[in-house]
PDB file of C-alpha atoms in Angstrom:
ATOM      1  CA  MET A  20      61.229  18.431 240.394  1.00 53.00           C
ATOM      2  CA  LYS A  21      64.452  16.536 241.007  1.00 59.00           C
ATOM      3  CA  LYS A  22      65.691  14.055 238.457  1.00 63.00           C
ATOM      4  CA  ILE A  23      67.094  10.704 239.544  1.00 58.00           C
ATOM      5  CA  THR A  24      70.417  11.635 237.940  1.00 57.00           C
ATOM      6  CA  ASP A  25      70.850  14.655 240.252  1.00 63.00           C
ATOM      7  CA  GLY A  26      73.002  14.576 243.371  1.00 70.00           C
ATOM      8  CA  THR A  27      74.472  11.572 245.120  1.00 71.00           C
ATOM      9  CA  ALA A  28      72.000   9.051 243.693  1.00 75.00           C
ATOM     10  CA  GLY A  29      72.894  10.203 240.188  1.00 78.00           C
ATOM     11  CA  THR A  30      76.598   9.836 240.895  1.00 79.00           C
ATOM     12  CA  ILE A  31      76.067   6.294 242.170  1.00 83.00           C
ATOM     13  CA  ILE A  32      73.989   5.439 239.092  1.00 87.00           C
ATOM     14  CA  TYR A  33      76.715   6.782 236.778  1.00 87.00           C
ATOM     15  CA  ILE A  34      79.378   4.750 238.614  1.00 85.00           C
ATOM     16  CA  ILE A  35      77.284   1.574 238.312  1.00 91.00           C
ATOM     17  CA  ILE A  36      76.662   2.241 234.604  1.00 94.00           C
ATOM     18  CA  GLY A  37      80.413   2.789 234.075  1.00 89.00           C
ATOM     19  CA  ILE A  38      81.298  -0.479 235.812  1.00 89.00           C
ATOM     20  CA  LEU A  39      78.667  -2.419 233.837  1.00 94.00           C
ATOM     21  CA  LEU A  40      79.841  -0.816 230.592  1.00 95.00           C
ATOM     22  CA  ALA A  41      83.486  -1.728 231.283  1.00 89.00           C
ATOM     23  CA  PHE A  42      82.462  -5.310 232.133  1.00 90.00           C
ATOM     24  CA  GLY A  43      80.344  -5.541 228.964  1.00 95.00           C
ATOM     25  CA  ILE A  44      83.149  -4.227 226.755  1.00 93.00           C
ATOM     26  CA  ASN A  45      85.603  -6.719 228.293  1.00 91.00           C
ATOM     27  CA  GLN A  46      83.190  -9.624 227.762  1.00 94.00           C
ATOM     28  CA  GLY A  47      82.478  -8.513 224.192  1.00 95.00           C
ATOM     29  CA  LEU A  48      86.201  -8.324 223.432  1.00 94.00           C
ATOM     30  CA  ALA A  49      86.720 -11.759 225.021  1.00 94.00           C
ATOM     31  CA  LEU A  50      84.102 -13.232 222.715  1.00 94.00           C
ATOM     32  CA  ALA A  51      85.328 -11.402 219.595  1.00 94.00           C
ATOM     33  CA  LEU A  52      89.023 -12.152 220.218  1.00 94.00           C
ATOM     34  CA  SER A  53      88.578 -15.794 221.357  1.00 91.00           C
ATOM     35  CA  THR A  54      90.340 -15.374 224.684  1.00 92.00           C
ATOM     36  CA  SER A  55      89.354 -15.072 228.336  1.00 90.00           C
ATOM     37  CA  MET A  56      91.961 -12.323 228.717  1.00 92.00           C
ATOM     38  CA  PRO A  57      91.447  -9.779 225.891  1.00 95.00           C
ATOM     39  CA  VAL A  58      93.035  -6.827 227.718  1.00 94.00           C
ATOM     40  CA  VAL A  59      96.252  -7.010 229.761  1.00 94.00           C
ATOM     41  CA  ALA A  60      98.064  -4.253 231.664  1.00 94.00           C
ATOM     42  CA  VAL A  61     101.862  -4.565 231.458  1.00 96.00           C
ATOM     43  CA  GLU A  62     103.241  -4.774 235.016  1.00 92.00           C
ATOM     44  CA  SER A  63     107.018  -4.838 234.396  1.00 93.00           C
ATOM     45  CA  ASN A  64     109.641  -3.500 232.008  1.00 95.00           C
ATOM     46  CA  SER A  65     110.839  -6.911 230.780  1.00 94.00           C
ATOM     47  CA  MET A  66     109.703  -6.126 227.209  1.00 96.00           C
ATOM     48  CA  VAL A  67     111.290  -2.669 226.776  1.00 96.00           C
ATOM     49  CA  PRO A  68     111.628  -1.230 224.080  1.00 95.00           C
ATOM     50  CA  THR A  69     108.602  -3.030 222.539  1.00 95.00           C
ATOM     51  CA  PHE A  70     106.324  -1.758 225.307  1.00 95.00           C
ATOM     52  CA  SER A  71     106.685  -0.540 228.892  1.00 96.00           C
ATOM     53  CA  LYS A  72     105.118  -0.932 232.300  1.00 96.00           C
ATOM     54  CA  GLY A  73     101.733   0.785 232.267  1.00 95.00           C
ATOM     55  CA  ASP A  74     100.857   0.001 228.656  1.00 97.00           C
ATOM     56  CA  ILE A  75      97.675  -1.909 227.789  1.00 96.00           C
ATOM     57  CA  LEU A  76      97.850  -4.829 225.355  1.00 97.00           C
ATOM     58  CA  ILE A  77      94.978  -6.212 223.300  1.00 97.00           C
ATOM     59  CA  ILE A  78      95.258 -10.008 223.028  1.00 97.00           C
ATOM     60  CA  GLN A  79      93.980 -12.319 220.255  1.00 95.00           C
ATOM     61  CA  GLY A  80      93.298 -15.941 221.193  1.00 91.00           C
ATOM     62  CA  ALA A  81      93.710 -18.900 218.832  1.00 82.00           C
ATOM     63  CA  PRO A  82      90.826 -19.453 216.373  1.00 76.00           C
ATOM     64  CA  SER A  83      90.011 -22.750 218.095  1.00 74.00           C
ATOM     65  CA  PRO A  84      90.987 -23.888 221.596  1.00 61.00           C
ATOM     66  CA  GLY A  85      94.274 -25.770 221.688  1.00 64.00           C
ATOM     67  CA  ASP A  86      95.247 -24.624 218.177  1.00 76.00           C
ATOM     68  CA  TYR A  87      98.179 -22.489 219.339  1.00 77.00           C
ATOM     69  CA  GLU A  88     100.894 -24.512 217.592  1.00 75.00           C
ATOM     70  CA  ASP A  89      99.738 -23.328 214.153  1.00 82.00           C
ATOM     71  CA  PHE A  90      98.470 -19.928 215.351  1.00 90.00           C
ATOM     72  CA  LEU A  91     101.721 -18.738 216.958  1.00 93.00           C
ATOM     73  CA  GLU A  92     104.909 -17.889 215.084  1.00 94.00           C
ATOM     74  CA  ILE A  93     108.442 -17.318 216.333  1.00 96.00           C
ATOM     75  CA  GLY A  94     108.699 -13.626 217.206  1.00 97.00           C
ATOM     76  CA  ASP A  95     105.071 -13.207 218.329  1.00 97.00           C
ATOM     77  CA  VAL A  96     104.548 -11.590 221.726  1.00 97.00           C
ATOM     78  CA  ILE A  97     102.396 -13.991 223.738  1.00 96.00           C
ATOM     79  CA  VAL A  98     100.561 -13.924 227.051  1.00 95.00           C
ATOM     80  CA  PHE A  99     100.749 -17.045 229.195  1.00 94.00           C
ATOM     81  CA  THR A 100     100.029 -17.973 232.794  1.00 92.00           C
ATOM     82  CA  PRO A 101     102.431 -20.529 234.281  1.00 91.00           C
ATOM     83  CA  PRO A 102     100.831 -22.785 236.913  1.00 89.00           C
ATOM     84  CA  GLU A 103     103.197 -21.554 239.649  1.00 86.00           C
ATOM     85  CA  ARG A 104     102.518 -17.840 238.998  1.00 86.00           C
ATOM     86  CA  PRO A 105      99.071 -16.226 239.294  1.00 84.00           C
ATOM     87  CA  ILE A 106      99.990 -13.188 237.173  1.00 87.00           C
ATOM     88  CA  PRO A 107     100.060 -13.517 233.365  1.00 92.00           C
ATOM     89  CA  ILE A 108     103.472 -13.128 231.692  1.00 94.00           C
ATOM     90  CA  VAL A 109     103.918 -11.212 228.422  1.00 96.00           C
ATOM     91  CA  HIS A 110     107.079 -12.264 226.536  1.00 96.00           C
ATOM     92  CA  ARG A 111     108.301 -12.958 223.016  1.00 96.00           C
ATOM     93  CA  LEU A 112     108.041 -16.490 221.582  1.00 96.00           C
ATOM     94  CA  ILE A 113     111.608 -17.540 220.723  1.00 96.00           C
ATOM     95  CA  GLU A 114     111.262 -21.259 220.038  1.00 95.00           C
ATOM     96  CA  LYS A 115     108.769 -24.081 219.492  1.00 94.00           C
ATOM     97  CA  ASN A 116     109.954 -27.242 221.225  1.00 94.00           C
ATOM     98  CA  PRO A 117     109.599 -30.676 219.531  1.00 94.00           C
ATOM     99  CA  ASP A 118     107.164 -31.790 222.273  1.00 92.00           C
ATOM    100  CA  GLY A 119     104.680 -29.002 221.341  1.00 89.00           C
ATOM    101  CA  THR A 120     105.653 -26.615 224.141  1.00 92.00           C
ATOM    102  CA  PHE A 121     107.034 -23.107 223.684  1.00 94.00           C
ATOM    103  CA  GLN A 122     109.969 -21.019 224.912  1.00 95.00           C
ATOM    104  CA  THR A 123     109.805 -17.279 225.542  1.00 95.00           C
ATOM    105  CA  ARG A 124     112.023 -14.449 226.748  1.00 95.00           C
ATOM    106  CA  GLY A 125     111.503 -10.783 227.563  1.00 94.00           C
ATOM    107  CA  ASP A 126     113.098  -8.359 225.088  1.00 94.00           C
ATOM    108  CA  ALA A 127     114.918  -6.600 227.961  1.00 93.00           C
ATOM    109  CA  ASN A 128     116.198  -9.909 229.416  1.00 89.00           C
ATOM    110  CA  HIS A 129     119.248 -10.129 227.145  1.00 82.00           C
ATOM    111  CA  GLY A 130     120.083 -13.824 226.876  1.00 78.00           C
ATOM    112  CA  GLN A 131     118.550 -14.591 230.268  1.00 83.00           C
ATOM    113  CA  GLN A 132     115.622 -16.985 230.330  1.00 86.00           C
ATOM    114  CA  LEU A 133     113.586 -17.724 233.452  1.00 83.00           C
ATOM    115  CA  PRO A 134     112.923 -21.403 234.315  1.00 84.00           C
ATOM    116  CA  PHE A 135     109.163 -21.217 233.646  1.00 86.00           C
ATOM    117  CA  GLU A 136     109.814 -19.840 230.124  1.00 90.00           C
ATOM    118  CA  LYS A 137     111.482 -22.991 228.785  1.00 91.00           C
ATOM    119  CA  SER A 138     108.480 -25.317 228.526  1.00 92.00           C
ATOM    120  CA  ILE A 139     105.168 -23.469 228.172  1.00 93.00           C
ATOM    121  CA  SER A 140     102.297 -25.784 227.299  1.00 90.00           C
ATOM    122  CA  PRO A 141      99.614 -24.629 224.823  1.00 89.00           C
ATOM    123  CA  GLY A 142      97.090 -24.748 227.682  1.00 88.00           C
ATOM    124  CA  GLU A 143      98.998 -22.001 229.512  1.00 91.00           C
ATOM    125  CA  VAL A 144      98.853 -19.612 226.526  1.00 91.00           C
ATOM    126  CA  GLU A 145      96.115 -16.955 226.587  1.00 91.00           C
ATOM    127  CA  GLY A 146      96.912 -15.530 223.139  1.00 94.00           C
ATOM    128  CA  LYS A 147      99.186 -13.167 221.241  1.00 96.00           C
ATOM    129  CA  MET A 148      99.461  -9.390 221.310  1.00 97.00           C
ATOM    130  CA  ILE A 149      97.781  -7.561 218.438  1.00 97.00           C
ATOM    131  CA  MET A 150      97.768  -3.963 219.699  1.00 97.00           C
ATOM    132  CA  ILE A 151      99.445  -1.672 222.260  1.00 97.00           C
ATOM    133  CA  ILE A 152      97.724   1.253 224.005  1.00 97.00           C
ATOM    134  CA  PRO A 153     100.415   3.254 225.848  1.00 97.00           C
ATOM    135  CA  TYR A 154     100.099   4.446 229.474  1.00 96.00           C
ATOM    136  CA  VAL A 155      96.431   3.503 230.093  1.00 94.00           C
ATOM    137  CA  GLY A 156      97.441   0.504 232.234  1.00 94.00           C
ATOM    138  CA  TRP A 157      98.756   2.831 234.940  1.00 94.00           C
ATOM    139  CA  ILE A 158      95.161   3.177 236.157  1.00 90.00           C
ATOM    140  CA  LYS A 159      94.965  -0.569 236.909  1.00 88.00           C
ATOM    141  CA  ILE A 160      98.507  -0.642 238.322  1.00 90.00           C
ATOM    142  CA  GLY A 161      97.784   2.356 240.552  1.00 87.00           C
ATOM    143  CA  ILE A 162      94.689   0.698 241.957  1.00 84.00           C
ATOM    144  CA  THR A 163      96.194  -2.767 242.505  1.00 85.00           C
ATOM    145  CA  GLU A 164      99.676  -1.723 243.671  1.00 85.00           C
ATOM    146  CA  TYR A 165      98.909   1.413 245.681  1.00 81.00           C
ATOM    147  CA  LEU A 166      95.240   1.657 246.652  1.00 78.00           C
ATOM    148  CA  PHE A 167      94.356  -1.940 247.561  1.00 78.00           C
ATOM    149  CA  PRO A 168      97.486  -2.582 249.668  1.00 82.00           C
ATOM    150  CA  ASN A 169      97.080   0.811 251.415  1.00 83.00           C
ATOM    151  CA  PRO A 170      93.498   1.241 252.657  1.00 83.00           C
ATOM    152  CA  TRP A 171      94.459   4.548 254.298  1.00 88.00           C
ATOM    153  CA  ILE A 172      94.826   6.100 250.841  1.00 84.00           C
ATOM    154  CA  ILE A 173      91.248   5.093 250.010  1.00 82.00           C
ATOM    155  CA  ILE A 174      89.990   6.522 253.319  1.00 88.00           C
ATOM    156  CA  VAL A 175      91.860   9.822 252.836  1.00 90.00           C
ATOM    157  CA  LEU A 176      90.556  10.108 249.250  1.00 86.00           C
ATOM    158  CA  MET A 177      86.968   9.456 250.347  1.00 87.00           C
ATOM    159  CA  VAL A 178      87.179  12.011 253.192  1.00 91.00           C
ATOM    160  CA  THR A 179      88.774  14.610 250.891  1.00 93.00           C
ATOM    161  CA  ILE A 180      86.164  14.116 248.162  1.00 89.00           C
ATOM    162  CA  SER A 181      83.342  14.284 250.737  1.00 87.00           C
ATOM    163  CA  PHE A 182      84.795  17.493 252.208  1.00 90.00           C
ATOM    164  CA  ILE A 183      85.121  19.130 248.780  1.00 90.00           C
ATOM    165  CA  TYR A 184      81.570  18.044 247.909  1.00 83.00           C
ATOM    166  CA  TYR A 185      80.287  19.499 251.210  1.00 85.00           C
ATOM    167  CA  LEU A 186      82.095  22.797 250.608  1.00 87.00           C
ATOM    168  CA  ALA A 187      80.822  23.045 247.044  1.00 84.00           C
ATOM    169  CA  LYS A 188      77.217  22.453 248.157  1.00 81.00           C
ATOM    170  CA  ASN A 189      77.212  24.782 251.185  1.00 82.00           C
ATOM    171  CA  ILE A 190      79.364  27.762 250.234  1.00 79.00           C
ATOM    172  CA  ARG A 191      77.466  30.439 248.366  1.00 67.00           C
ATOM    173  CA  VAL A 192      79.428  32.758 246.118  1.00 61.00           C
TER     174      VAL A 192
END
């Protein structure tokens, strides 16, 4: 008697369970850490030597929405999303402006500050970094920077995996 977890159907079930588990963990972290963005993959080297491209950061949101002025301190590494950029930025908080906005700069950007870093409103802030997990973010970067823009890589991988699966099933040793 064949079990449902055998063969191709089993593989598909395991993939679906993995995706649901990852989604559930992300949603649980979002709730526990008070932020919609609890896990961030670093996509540039602007914060070297603190962390590098490919690292994963765990982000803590403010205890109550809009309470970032008291929650954040100079020197914290924060995640914010400027309105003109769809990708979150991870930089160090260097100053609190009198109007309640913030200024940031990347650790590797010696003295150079980008225009969108000079007046970050509390509504743009996702939270502050509380933990670094090195290298794990390369999985996300590999998928978004190499696989999605290059569908041929996905096709070649699928054909190769199918061929190996076929050989493994049909060759008797």
